[in-house]
């Protein structure tokens, strides 16, 4: 995909943070409407913007985490989620597992099991070998 030239400069970090704030409001609205799958799709959209800014990465993780934790029916979620989201979802699942937070890890493991059944081991391997597109 993109190399080092694809990274967003610090000048644009504020623009990214503004988009994340907008996305957060949209996700909260979807969750209030009991639409957790749409909230997760919204959270995962636009994650291709590569940035080295840890504030942006952290803010985006919070948005994705909020949507992940609202998922109750994992099978239903995966049946509604387009396969294009599988790899990025796997990246966030591993990020969630790295937190060590028990409820987050439990939810990430539930989703990981079902996602691996649906997407196969390639999804895991692509996450482990992708050093450019980190979340």
Short mmCIF file of C-alpha atoms in Angstrom, two decimals:
data_model
loop_
_atom_site.label_atom_id
_atom_site.label_comp_id
_atom_site.label_asym_id
_atom_site.label_seq_id
_atom_site.Cartn_x
_atom_site.Cartn_y
_atom_site.Cartn_z
CA UNK A 1 0.00 0.00 0.00
CA UNK A 2 1.65 3.24 1.10
CA UNK A 3 5.22 3.70 2.16
CA UNK A 4 6.69 6.37 4.40
CA UNK A 5 5.58 9.04 1.93
CA UNK A 6 1.96 8.09 2.68
CA UNK A 7 2.20 9.11 6.33
CA UNK A 8 0.15 12.08 7.41
CA UNK A 9 2.28 14.94 8.64
CA UNK A 10 1.77 16.46 12.08
CA UNK A 11 0.15 19.53 10.45
CA UNK A 12 -2.71 17.32 9.36
CA UNK A 13 -3.09 15.65 12.76
CA UNK A 14 -5.60 18.32 13.79
CA UNK A 15 -7.66 17.61 10.67
CA UNK A 16 -7.60 13.90 11.50
CA UNK A 17 -8.64 14.62 15.10
CA UNK A 18 -11.55 16.73 13.82
CA UNK A 19 -12.70 13.84 11.60
CA UNK A 20 -12.41 11.44 14.54
CA UNK A 21 -14.52 13.77 16.71
CA UNK A 22 -17.17 13.91 13.96
CA UNK A 23 -17.03 10.13 13.66
CA UNK A 24 -17.44 9.78 17.43
CA UNK A 25 -20.66 11.81 17.38
CA UNK A 26 -22.01 9.73 14.50
CA UNK A 27 -21.16 6.46 16.28
CA UNK A 28 -22.79 7.60 19.52
CA UNK A 29 -25.92 8.46 17.55
CA UNK A 30 -25.95 5.02 15.88
CA UNK A 31 -25.46 3.28 19.22
CA UNK A 32 -28.37 5.21 20.71
CA UNK A 33 -30.46 3.94 17.78
CA UNK A 34 -29.37 0.36 18.61
CA UNK A 35 -27.36 0.02 15.40
CA UNK A 36 -24.05 -1.39 16.67
CA UNK A 37 -23.02 -2.94 13.32
CA UNK A 38 -23.43 0.38 11.52
CA UNK A 39 -21.47 2.02 14.34
CA UNK A 40 -18.65 -0.49 13.89
CA UNK A 41 -18.62 0.02 10.11
CA UNK A 42 -18.42 3.76 10.66
CA UNK A 43 -15.61 3.32 13.18
CA UNK A 44 -13.59 1.16 10.77
CA UNK A 45 -14.10 3.47 7.77
CA UNK A 46 -11.22 5.73 6.92
CA UNK A 47 -8.67 3.83 8.96
CA UNK A 48 -6.42 3.76 5.92
CA UNK A 49 -5.11 7.23 6.74
CA UNK A 50 -1.64 6.36 7.94
CA UNK A 51 -0.29 8.57 10.67
CA UNK A 52 2.55 8.42 13.13
CA UNK A 53 0.68 10.70 15.50
CA UNK A 54 -0.07 8.65 18.61
CA UNK A 55 -2.87 11.02 19.64
CA UNK A 56 -4.73 10.19 16.42
CA UNK A 57 -4.15 6.47 16.82
CA UNK A 58 -5.30 6.56 20.43
CA UNK A 59 -8.41 8.62 19.65
CA UNK A 60 -9.33 6.29 16.81
CA UNK A 61 -8.87 3.22 19.04
CA UNK A 62 -11.29 4.74 21.56
CA UNK A 63 -13.90 5.14 18.81
CA UNK A 64 -13.43 1.58 17.53
CA UNK A 65 -13.40 0.21 21.09
CA UNK A 66 -16.74 1.88 21.86
CA UNK A 67 -18.31 0.26 18.81
CA UNK A 68 -16.70 -3.15 19.47
CA UNK A 69 -17.97 -3.29 23.02
CA UNK A 70 -21.54 -2.63 21.86
CA UNK A 71 -21.60 -5.77 19.69
CA UNK A 72 -23.74 -8.48 21.27
CA UNK A 73 -24.42 -10.80 18.31
CA UNK A 74 -21.01 -11.54 16.78
CA UNK A 75 -22.34 -13.89 14.09
CA UNK A 76 -24.95 -11.32 13.07
CA UNK A 77 -22.33 -8.59 12.99
CA UNK A 78 -20.00 -10.60 10.77
CA UNK A 79 -22.81 -11.53 8.40
CA UNK A 80 -23.55 -7.81 7.94
CA UNK A 81 -19.92 -6.69 7.77
CA UNK A 82 -18.32 -6.52 4.34
CA UNK A 83 -15.18 -8.69 3.94
CA UNK A 84 -13.18 -5.55 3.16
CA UNK A 85 -13.37 -4.72 6.89
CA UNK A 86 -12.07 -8.09 8.12
CA UNK A 87 -8.35 -7.28 8.05
CA UNK A 88 -8.70 -3.90 9.75
CA UNK A 89 -11.05 -5.42 12.32
CA UNK A 90 -8.43 -8.06 13.08
CA UNK A 91 -5.84 -5.32 13.69
CA UNK A 92 -8.12 -3.66 16.22
CA UNK A 93 -8.89 -6.97 17.90
CA UNK A 94 -5.18 -7.48 18.55
CA UNK A 95 -4.91 -3.91 19.79
CA UNK A 96 -7.77 -4.67 22.18
CA UNK A 97 -6.08 -7.84 23.39
CA UNK A 98 -2.92 -5.86 24.07
CA UNK A 99 -4.76 -3.62 26.53
CA UNK A 100 -5.03 -6.40 29.10
CA UNK A 101 -8.45 -5.09 30.14
CA UNK A 102 -10.58 -8.15 30.98
CA UNK A 103 -13.91 -7.09 29.38
CA UNK A 104 -12.14 -5.80 26.29
CA UNK A 105 -10.07 -8.97 25.95
CA UNK A 106 -13.13 -11.17 26.42
CA UNK A 107 -15.02 -9.32 23.69
CA UNK A 108 -12.02 -9.29 21.35
CA UNK A 109 -11.50 -13.04 21.82
CA UNK A 110 -15.18 -13.75 21.07
CA UNK A 111 -15.00 -11.71 17.88
CA UNK A 112 -11.55 -13.10 16.98
CA UNK A 113 -12.82 -16.68 17.10
CA UNK A 114 -15.78 -15.97 14.82
CA UNK A 115 -13.78 -13.73 12.49
CA UNK A 116 -11.10 -16.40 12.07
CA UNK A 117 -13.78 -18.98 11.25
CA UNK A 118 -15.22 -16.67 8.61
CA UNK A 119 -12.10 -15.02 7.17
CA UNK A 120 -9.52 -17.76 7.71
CA UNK A 121 -5.98 -17.62 9.03
CA UNK A 122 -4.88 -15.30 6.24
CA UNK A 123 -6.53 -12.46 8.12
CA UNK A 124 -4.25 -13.12 11.10
CA UNK A 125 -1.15 -13.49 8.94
CA UNK A 126 -1.84 -10.23 7.10
CA UNK A 127 -2.12 -8.45 10.43
CA UNK A 128 1.11 -9.94 11.76
CA UNK A 129 3.13 -9.12 8.64
CA UNK A 130 1.77 -5.64 7.95
CA UNK A 131 4.23 -3.26 9.56
CA UNK A 132 3.14 -0.21 7.54
CA UNK A 133 -0.56 0.02 8.35
CA UNK A 134 -0.51 -0.05 12.13
CA UNK A 135 -3.46 1.00 14.27
#
